[in-house]
Coordinates of C-alpha atoms and ligand atoms in Angstrom, one line a residue:
M1195 CA -7.3 6.0 16.2
D1196 CA -4.0 4.4 15.8
R1197 CA -4.0 0.9 17.1
L1198 CA -1.7 -0.5 19.8
M1199 CA 1.5 -1.7 18.2
A1200 CA 2.8 -4.8 19.9
G1201 CA 6.0 -6.3 18.2
V1202 CA 9.3 -7.9 19.2
S1203 CA 10.6 -4.5 20.3
G1204 CA 7.8 -3.9 22.8
V1205 CA 4.4 -2.2 22.8
R1206 CA 3.6 1.3 21.6
G1207 CA 0.5 3.4 21.4
V1208 CA -0.9 6.8 21.4
V1209 CA -0.9 8.3 24.8
G1210 CA -4.4 8.7 26.3
E1211 CA -5.9 6.5 23.5
T1212 CA -4.3 3.1 23.1
M1213 CA -1.4 3.6 25.5
T1214 CA -2.9 4.3 29.0
P1215 CA -1.7 3.6 32.5
Q1216 CA -4.1 0.6 32.5
V1217 CA -2.4 -0.9 29.3
A1218 CA 1.1 -0.3 30.8
C1219 CA 0.1 -2.0 34.1
Q1220 CA -1.2 -5.0 32.2
F1221 CA 1.9 -5.4 30.1
A1222 CA 4.1 -4.9 33.1
S1223 CA 2.0 -7.5 35.1
A1224 CA 2.1 -10.0 32.1
F1225 CA 6.0 -9.5 32.0
A1226 CA 6.2 -10.1 35.8
S1227 CA 4.1 -13.3 35.5
M1228 CA 6.8 -14.7 33.1
L1229 CA 9.4 -14.2 35.8
D1230 CA 9.9 -15.9 39.2
S1231 CA 8.3 -14.1 42.1
G1232 CA 10.9 -12.3 44.3
V1233 CA 13.3 -11.4 41.4
T1234 CA 14.4 -7.9 40.6
V1235 CA 13.6 -5.9 37.5
T1236 CA 14.9 -2.4 36.5
I1237 CA 12.6 0.3 35.3
G1238 CA 13.6 3.4 33.4
R1239 CA 12.1 5.9 31.1
D1240 CA 12.9 8.3 28.3
T1241 CA 11.9 12.1 28.8
R1242 CA 8.3 12.0 27.4
P1243 CA 5.8 13.9 29.6
S1244 CA 3.7 10.8 29.7
G1245 CA 6.6 8.8 31.1
P1246 CA 6.0 9.3 34.8
A1247 CA 2.4 8.1 34.7
L1248 CA 3.3 5.1 32.6
R1249 CA 6.3 4.4 34.8
N1250 CA 4.2 4.4 37.9
A1251 CA 1.6 2.1 36.3
S1252 CA 4.3 -0.4 35.2
A1253 CA 5.9 -0.3 38.6
A1254 CA 2.5 -1.1 40.1
G1255 CA 2.1 -4.1 38.0
L1256 CA 5.5 -5.4 38.8
L1257 CA 5.4 -4.7 42.6
A1258 CA 1.9 -6.4 42.9
S1259 CA 3.3 -9.4 41.2
G1260 CA 6.0 -9.7 43.9
V1261 CA 8.8 -8.4 41.7
N1262 CA 11.3 -5.9 43.2
V1263 CA 11.8 -2.8 41.3
V1264 CA 15.0 -0.8 40.8
D1265 CA 14.2 2.7 39.5
L1266 CA 16.7 4.0 37.1
G1267 CA 15.0 7.3 36.4
V1268 CA 15.5 9.0 33.1
V1269 CA 17.8 6.7 31.1
S1270 CA 18.6 5.6 27.6
T1271 CA 17.7 2.1 26.5
P1272 CA 21.4 1.0 26.4
G1273 CA 21.9 2.6 29.7
A1274 CA 19.0 0.7 31.3
A1275 CA 20.2 -2.6 29.6
L1276 CA 23.7 -2.1 31.0
M1277 CA 22.4 -1.6 34.5
T1278 CA 20.1 -4.6 34.2
A1279 CA 23.1 -6.7 33.4
K1280 CA 25.3 -5.0 35.9
I1281 CA 23.1 -5.5 38.9
G1282 CA 22.1 -9.1 37.8
A1283 CA 18.4 -8.2 37.4
A1284 CA 16.0 -10.7 35.9
G1285 CA 14.8 -8.1 33.4
G1286 CA 14.0 -4.5 32.7
V1287 CA 11.3 -2.2 31.5
V1288 CA 12.0 1.0 29.6
I1289 CA 9.1 3.4 29.2
T1290 CA 9.7 4.8 25.7
A1291 CA 8.3 4.8 22.2
S1292 CA 11.8 5.0 20.7
H1293 CA 11.9 7.0 17.5
N1294 CA 8.0 7.4 17.4
P1295 CA 6.5 10.9 17.7
G1296 CA 5.8 12.6 21.0
R1297 CA 2.1 11.5 21.1
Y1298 CA 3.3 8.0 21.4
N1299 CA 4.7 6.1 24.3
G1300 CA 5.3 2.4 25.1
L1301 CA 7.2 -0.2 27.0
K1302 CA 10.3 -2.0 25.8
F1303 CA 11.1 -5.2 27.7
L1304 CA 14.6 -6.5 28.5
R1305 CA 15.6 -10.0 29.7
S1306 CA 18.4 -10.7 32.0
G1307 CA 21.7 -9.5 30.6
G1308 CA 19.8 -6.4 29.4
E1309 CA 19.0 -8.0 26.0
A1310 CA 15.9 -7.5 23.9
L1311 CA 13.2 -10.2 24.1
R1312 CA 13.2 -13.0 21.6
G1313 CA 10.3 -13.1 19.2
E1314 CA 8.6 -16.1 21.1
Q1315 CA 9.0 -14.3 24.3
A1316 CA 7.3 -11.1 22.9
L1317 CA 4.4 -13.3 21.5
E1318 CA 4.1 -15.0 24.9
L1319 CA 4.0 -11.6 26.6
K1320 CA 1.1 -10.5 24.3
R1321 CA -0.8 -13.7 24.9
V1322 CA -0.5 -13.5 28.7
R1323 CA -1.7 -9.8 28.6
Q1324 CA -4.7 -10.7 26.4
R1325 CA -5.8 -13.5 28.6
G1326 CA -5.2 -11.3 31.8
E1327 CA -3.2 -14.2 33.4
F1328 CA -1.4 -12.1 35.9
A1329 CA 0.4 -13.5 38.9
Y1330 CA -0.5 -11.0 41.6
V1331 CA 0.7 -12.0 45.0
R1332 CA -0.8 -11.8 48.5
W1333 CA -0.2 -8.9 50.9
D1334 CA 3.0 -10.1 52.5
R1335 CA 4.8 -11.0 49.2
Q1336 CA 4.6 -7.6 47.5
G1337 CA 7.8 -6.3 45.7
T1338 CA 9.8 -3.4 47.1
E1339 CA 11.2 -0.5 45.2
T1340 CA 14.6 1.1 45.5
A1341 CA 16.3 3.8 43.3
N1342 CA 19.6 3.6 41.4
D1343 CA 21.0 6.7 39.8
R1344 CA 24.1 5.1 38.4
A1345 CA 23.0 4.1 35.0
N1346 CA 24.3 7.2 33.1
H1347 CA 27.7 7.1 34.8
E1348 CA 28.1 3.4 34.4
H1349 CA 27.2 3.5 30.8
V1350 CA 29.6 6.3 30.0
R1351 CA 32.3 4.5 31.8
A1352 CA 31.7 1.2 30.0
V1353 CA 31.8 3.1 26.6
C1354 CA 35.1 4.9 27.6
D1355 CA 36.6 1.7 28.6
R1356 CA 36.3 0.5 25.0
C1357 CA 38.2 3.4 23.6
D1358 CA 41.3 5.4 23.9
A1359 CA 39.7 8.5 25.4
E1360 CA 43.0 10.4 25.7
A1361 CA 43.8 9.9 22.0
V1362 CA 40.5 11.3 21.1
A1363 CA 40.8 14.1 23.7
R1364 CA 44.1 15.3 22.1
R1365 CA 42.2 16.2 18.9
K1366 CA 39.7 18.5 20.8
F1367 CA 37.1 17.9 18.2
T1368 CA 34.1 20.2 17.9
V1369 CA 31.0 18.0 17.8
V1370 CA 27.3 19.0 17.3
L1371 CA 24.9 16.7 19.1
D1372 CA 21.2 16.6 18.6
S1373 CA 19.6 14.7 21.5
V1374 CA 16.0 15.7 20.3
N1375 CA 15.3 16.5 24.0
G1376 CA 15.3 12.9 24.7
A1377 CA 17.0 10.4 27.0
G1378 CA 20.4 11.0 25.4
C1379 CA 20.5 14.6 26.8
L1380 CA 21.8 13.4 30.2
E1381 CA 24.6 11.0 29.5
T1382 CA 25.9 11.9 26.1
P1383 CA 27.5 15.1 27.2
M1384 CA 29.3 13.3 29.9
L1385 CA 30.8 10.9 27.3
L1386 CA 31.8 13.8 25.0
E1387 CA 33.3 15.6 27.9
R1388 CA 35.4 12.5 28.7
L1389 CA 36.4 12.5 25.0
G1390 CA 37.7 16.1 25.4
C1391 CA 35.2 17.4 22.8
N1392 CA 34.0 21.0 22.4
L1393 CA 30.3 20.2 22.5
V1394 CA 27.6 22.2 20.7
H1395 CA 24.5 20.4 22.1
I1396 CA 21.2 21.2 20.4
N1397 CA 17.8 20.0 21.5
A1398 CA 19.5 19.4 24.9
E1399 CA 16.6 19.9 27.3
P1400 CA 15.4 16.5 28.7
S1401 CA 11.8 17.8 28.4
G1402 CA 10.4 15.1 26.0
I1403 CA 9.0 18.0 23.9
F1404 CA 10.7 17.0 20.7
A1405 CA 12.1 19.8 18.6
H1406 CA 11.5 17.6 15.5
E1407 CA 10.2 14.1 14.9
P1408 CA 12.6 11.8 16.8
E1409 CA 13.5 9.3 14.1
P1410 CA 17.1 10.2 13.1
V1411 CA 16.5 10.4 9.4
E1412 CA 17.6 13.1 6.9
S1413 CA 14.3 14.9 6.8
N1414 CA 14.3 15.5 10.5
L1415 CA 17.9 16.7 10.9
S1416 CA 18.3 19.9 8.8
E1417 CA 18.9 21.9 12.0
L1418 CA 21.8 19.6 12.9
C1419 CA 23.3 19.8 9.4
R1420 CA 23.1 23.6 9.5
A1421 CA 24.7 23.7 13.0
V1422 CA 27.6 21.5 11.9
R1423 CA 28.4 23.9 9.1
R1424 CA 28.0 27.0 11.3
C1425 CA 30.2 25.6 14.0
G1426 CA 32.8 24.2 11.7
A1427 CA 32.4 20.8 13.5
A1428 CA 34.2 17.6 12.8
A1429 CA 30.9 15.7 13.0
G1430 CA 27.4 15.8 13.9
F1431 CA 25.4 13.2 15.7
A1432 CA 21.7 12.6 16.1
Q1433 CA 20.1 10.3 18.6
D1434 CA 16.4 9.0 18.7
A1435 CA 14.4 9.6 21.9
D1436 CA 15.8 6.5 23.8
A1437 CA 19.4 6.9 22.3
D1438 CA 19.8 3.5 20.9
R1439 CA 19.9 4.7 17.3
L1440 CA 22.4 7.2 15.9
A1441 CA 22.7 9.1 12.6
I1442 CA 25.8 10.9 11.5
V1443 CA 26.4 14.3 9.7
D1444 CA 29.9 14.9 8.2
E1445 CA 32.0 18.0 8.6
N1446 CA 30.4 19.6 5.5
G1447 CA 27.0 19.3 7.1
R1448 CA 26.1 16.4 4.8
F1449 CA 23.8 13.8 6.2
V1450 CA 25.6 10.5 5.7
G1451 CA 22.8 8.3 6.8
E1452 CA 21.9 5.8 9.4
E1453 CA 23.4 2.9 7.4
Y1454 CA 26.8 4.4 7.9
T1455 CA 26.6 4.2 11.7
L1456 CA 27.3 0.4 11.7
A1457 CA 29.6 0.7 8.5
L1458 CA 31.9 3.3 10.1
S1459 CA 31.9 1.5 13.5
A1460 CA 32.8 -1.8 11.8
A1461 CA 35.5 0.0 9.8
F1462 CA 37.0 1.3 13.0
V1463 CA 36.7 -1.9 15.0
L1464 CA 38.2 -4.0 12.1
S1465 CA 41.1 -1.5 11.7
G1466 CA 42.4 -2.8 15.1
R1467 CA 41.0 -6.3 15.6
K1468 CA 39.9 -9.3 13.5
G1469 CA 36.5 -11.0 14.0
A1470 CA 33.1 -11.5 12.6
I1471 CA 30.4 -8.8 12.4
A1472 CA 26.6 -9.7 12.8
T1473 CA 23.8 -7.8 11.2
N1474 CA 20.3 -8.4 9.8
L1475 CA 19.2 -9.3 6.3
S1476 CA 18.0 -5.7 5.3
T1477 CA 21.3 -4.0 6.2
S1478 CA 23.5 -2.5 3.6
R1479 CA 26.3 -4.5 1.9
M1480 CA 28.7 -1.8 2.9
V1481 CA 29.4 -4.0 6.0
D1482 CA 30.3 -7.0 3.8
D1483 CA 32.8 -4.9 1.8
I1484 CA 34.4 -3.5 5.0
A1485 CA 34.7 -7.0 6.4
A1486 CA 36.0 -8.6 3.2
R1487 CA 38.8 -5.8 3.1
A1488 CA 39.8 -6.9 6.6
G1489 CA 39.5 -10.6 5.7
C1490 CA 36.5 -11.0 8.0
R1491 CA 33.1 -12.5 7.9
V1492 CA 29.6 -11.1 8.1
V1493 CA 26.8 -13.2 9.8
R1494 CA 23.3 -12.4 8.5
A1495 CA 20.6 -12.8 11.0
P1496 CA 16.7 -12.5 10.7
T1497 CA 15.5 -8.9 11.4
G1498 CA 15.1 -8.1 15.1
E1499 CA 17.6 -7.1 17.7
A1500 CA 17.4 -10.4 19.6
N1501 CA 18.2 -12.3 16.4
V1502 CA 21.3 -10.2 15.8
V1503 CA 22.4 -10.7 19.4
E1504 CA 21.9 -14.4 19.2
A1505 CA 24.0 -14.6 16.0
M1506 CA 26.8 -12.5 17.7
K1507 CA 26.9 -14.9 20.6
R1508 CA 26.7 -18.0 18.4
E1509 CA 29.4 -16.8 16.1
N1510 CA 31.6 -15.0 18.6
C1511 CA 31.1 -11.7 16.8
I1512 CA 33.2 -8.7 17.9
L1513 CA 30.5 -6.2 16.8
G1514 CA 26.9 -6.3 15.6
G1515 CA 24.2 -4.0 14.6
E1516 CA 21.3 -3.0 12.4
G1517 CA 21.2 -0.7 9.4
G1518 CA 18.9 1.7 11.1
G1519 CA 21.7 3.3 13.0
G1520 CA 22.1 0.6 15.7
V1521 CA 25.5 -0.6 16.7
I1522 CA 26.0 -3.3 19.4
E1523 CA 29.3 -3.6 21.2
P1524 CA 29.2 -6.9 23.2
E1525 CA 31.8 -5.6 25.7
V1526 CA 29.4 -2.8 26.7
V1527 CA 26.0 -4.5 26.5
Y1528 CA 24.1 -6.6 24.0
V1529 CA 21.8 -3.7 22.9
R1530 CA 22.1 -1.0 20.2
D1531 CA 23.9 1.9 21.6
S1532 CA 24.3 5.4 20.2
L1533 CA 27.0 6.2 22.6
V1534 CA 29.2 3.4 21.3
G1535 CA 28.6 4.6 17.7
I1536 CA 29.8 8.2 18.7
A1537 CA 32.8 7.0 20.5
Y1538 CA 33.8 4.7 17.7
V1539 CA 33.4 7.4 14.9
L1540 CA 35.4 10.0 17.0
Q1541 CA 38.2 7.5 17.6
Y1542 CA 38.3 6.5 14.0
L1543 CA 38.6 10.2 13.1
A1544 CA 41.3 10.7 15.7
Q1545 CA 43.3 7.6 14.7
S1546 CA 43.1 8.1 10.9
G1547 CA 43.7 11.8 11.0
K1548 CA 41.2 12.0 8.0
P1549 CA 38.0 14.1 7.9
L1550 CA 34.8 12.3 8.3
S1551 CA 33.7 12.9 4.6
R1552 CA 36.9 11.0 3.6
L1553 CA 36.2 8.1 5.8
V1554 CA 32.7 7.9 4.4
D1555 CA 33.9 8.0 0.8
E1556 CA 36.4 5.2 1.4
I1557 CA 33.3 3.0 1.9
P1558 CA 31.7 1.7 -1.3
R1559 CA 28.4 3.6 -1.9
Y1560 CA 25.2 2.0 -2.7
V1561 CA 21.7 3.0 -3.7
V1562 CA 18.8 1.6 -1.6
K1563 CA 15.3 1.4 -2.8
K1564 CA 12.4 0.3 -0.4
I1565 CA 8.7 -0.2 -1.0
R1566 CA 5.9 -1.6 1.1
M1567 CA 2.9 -3.4 -0.3
P1568 CA -0.3 -4.5 1.3
V1569 CA -0.5 -8.3 1.2
A1570 CA -2.7 -10.9 2.9
A1571 CA -0.6 -13.0 5.2
G1572 CA -1.7 -16.1 3.4
D1573 CA -0.2 -14.9 0.2
V1574 CA 3.4 -14.6 1.6
P1575 CA 4.6 -18.1 1.1
E1576 CA 3.6 -18.0 -2.6
I1577 CA 5.3 -14.6 -3.1
L1578 CA 8.5 -16.0 -1.5
A1579 CA 8.4 -19.3 -3.5
R1580 CA 7.9 -17.5 -6.9
S1581 CA 10.6 -14.9 -6.0
R1582 CA 13.1 -17.6 -5.4
E1583 CA 12.1 -19.3 -8.6
A1584 CA 12.5 -16.1 -10.5
F1585 CA 16.2 -15.8 -9.4
A1586 CA 17.1 -19.5 -9.4
A1587 CA 18.4 -19.5 -13.0
Q1588 CA 21.0 -16.8 -12.2
A1589 CA 24.3 -18.5 -11.5
D1590 CA 25.4 -15.8 -9.0
A1591 CA 22.2 -15.9 -6.8
R1592 CA 22.7 -16.8 -3.3
F1593 CA 19.5 -17.2 -1.1
N1594 CA 18.9 -16.7 2.6
D1595 CA 15.4 -17.6 3.7
S1596 CA 15.8 -17.3 7.5
D1597 CA 13.4 -14.3 7.4
G1598 CA 11.4 -13.8 4.3
L1599 CA 13.8 -14.1 1.3
R1600 CA 17.1 -12.3 0.6
V1601 CA 18.7 -12.8 -2.8
D1602 CA 22.3 -11.8 -3.1
L1603 CA 23.6 -11.1 -6.6
T1604 CA 26.9 -9.8 -7.9
D1605 CA 25.4 -6.4 -8.6
G1606 CA 23.2 -6.1 -5.6
W1607 CA 20.7 -7.7 -3.4
V1608 CA 17.0 -7.8 -2.9
C1609 CA 15.1 -8.7 0.3
V1610 CA 11.4 -9.4 0.6
R1611 CA 9.8 -10.0 4.0
P1612 CA 6.5 -9.8 5.7
S1613 CA 6.0 -7.2 8.5
N1614 CA 5.5 -8.7 12.0
T1615 CA 2.9 -6.0 12.9
E1616 CA 1.1 -5.1 9.7
P1617 CA -0.4 -7.1 6.7
I1618 CA 2.3 -5.8 4.4
I1619 CA 5.4 -7.0 2.8
R1620 CA 8.6 -4.8 2.5
I1621 CA 10.8 -5.1 -0.6
I1622 CA 14.3 -3.7 -0.2
A1623 CA 17.0 -3.7 -2.9
E1624 CA 20.5 -2.3 -2.8
A1625 CA 22.9 -2.0 -5.8
K1626 CA 25.7 0.2 -7.1
D1627 CA 23.3 2.3 -9.3
E1628 CA 19.7 3.6 -9.2
D1629 CA 18.6 1.5 -12.2
T1630 CA 19.7 -1.8 -10.8
A1631 CA 18.2 -1.2 -7.4
S1632 CA 14.9 -0.1 -8.9
G1633 CA 15.0 -3.1 -11.3
L1634 CA 15.3 -5.5 -8.5
V1635 CA 12.5 -3.9 -6.5
E1636 CA 10.3 -3.9 -9.6
K1637 CA 11.0 -7.5 -10.5
V1638 CA 9.8 -8.6 -7.0
R1639 CA 6.9 -6.2 -6.9
K1640 CA 5.6 -7.7 -10.1
I1641 CA 6.1 -11.2 -8.7
A1642 CA 4.1 -10.2 -5.6
E1643 CA 1.3 -8.6 -7.7
D1644 CA 1.0 -11.7 -9.9
A1645 CA 1.0 -14.0 -7.0
T1646 CA -1.8 -12.1 -5.1
G1647 CA -3.8 -11.3 -8.3
Ligands
LIG2939 MG1 15.1 3.8 19.8

């Protein structure tokens, strides 16, 4: 049996095994106990068939804790976040297992403003649930529930407010969208209609029966690539089940990869405005190249959406995001948002007059190598110290140890960090060529082996 995964991005498990109505109710109750009684919390869900049961169980925990519930229905995570901010709710719960397969479901928690929980808040939530320290209230203090079906409309409107919808609409782009039968099915066609696109929508039934694994990576998107070629589309877009992540396919049906979602969005935003971009330590150097060309800065935050958001606020960033296809537009909401990515790529196409493949090729290309290694938590400090030592003699080495260790070199970078949820370390390297990237990973892998051996 897969165990329950409880990390910074919420809790996920296999439906009927580790993720049951009871577990959902406990986590929602724990979340409510961290809030004041009488506040309001939004609740929404992606399209998974297990969603209604887990939604009801979560709502029960909130209501019994004296928290008022606003039901958003089927909604994307960014849509739920936007409404949480808009109605001034104290928090939100989204019933989703994000990019995980259909047998999974879970709960994502949002704080006021719609933002993801900070690491310490996620840990506290886990502790409260383990101890069963719920704050159920007496009979006359129970929460009440109301419905709000505006999330999709408000979200689309907020994204359209950030672009020149008419300029995009004049181009009458043909676009293929793969919503994997997830939460993106409902609002994304509304956005593309506003942008005047001729939409070919595949996996467009909000059934939660995923036509392929919902993670928007190349191996899952062959149908989308074929459809882009068949339709002669200007672009193809793939969303995960809660529509916070986005992957892009160019007009030749070539998967350009999740790392390009933030890179292309940054290139578009910086073509019109100047400002800093925030991202995490394991995101591609493409963003640095794009920012440098525009004379702007990149702020590197520890991994985790809340850390990127914190850096965005601290450094007044005009855009943020993560390499896994997540772009954050602060003027919409401080959450990764596939609709923002779609709108920005289309507007970039419209304004440049170039095909997507050309815009992609204008960005310096890198090779990424990633491995994971089982490692006891106690060995991690030694691995990090030895890795640092191994690169210390190189004059071009710059170190960032805010989350594991990232070493930036002229030819590339390597990052080694422990997982928050599993006893493993991840080693990621990026360089101009395969050999350099592999060499960097190998060097750190050997150090880790020696340190644990
Ligand atoms: Mg997701």
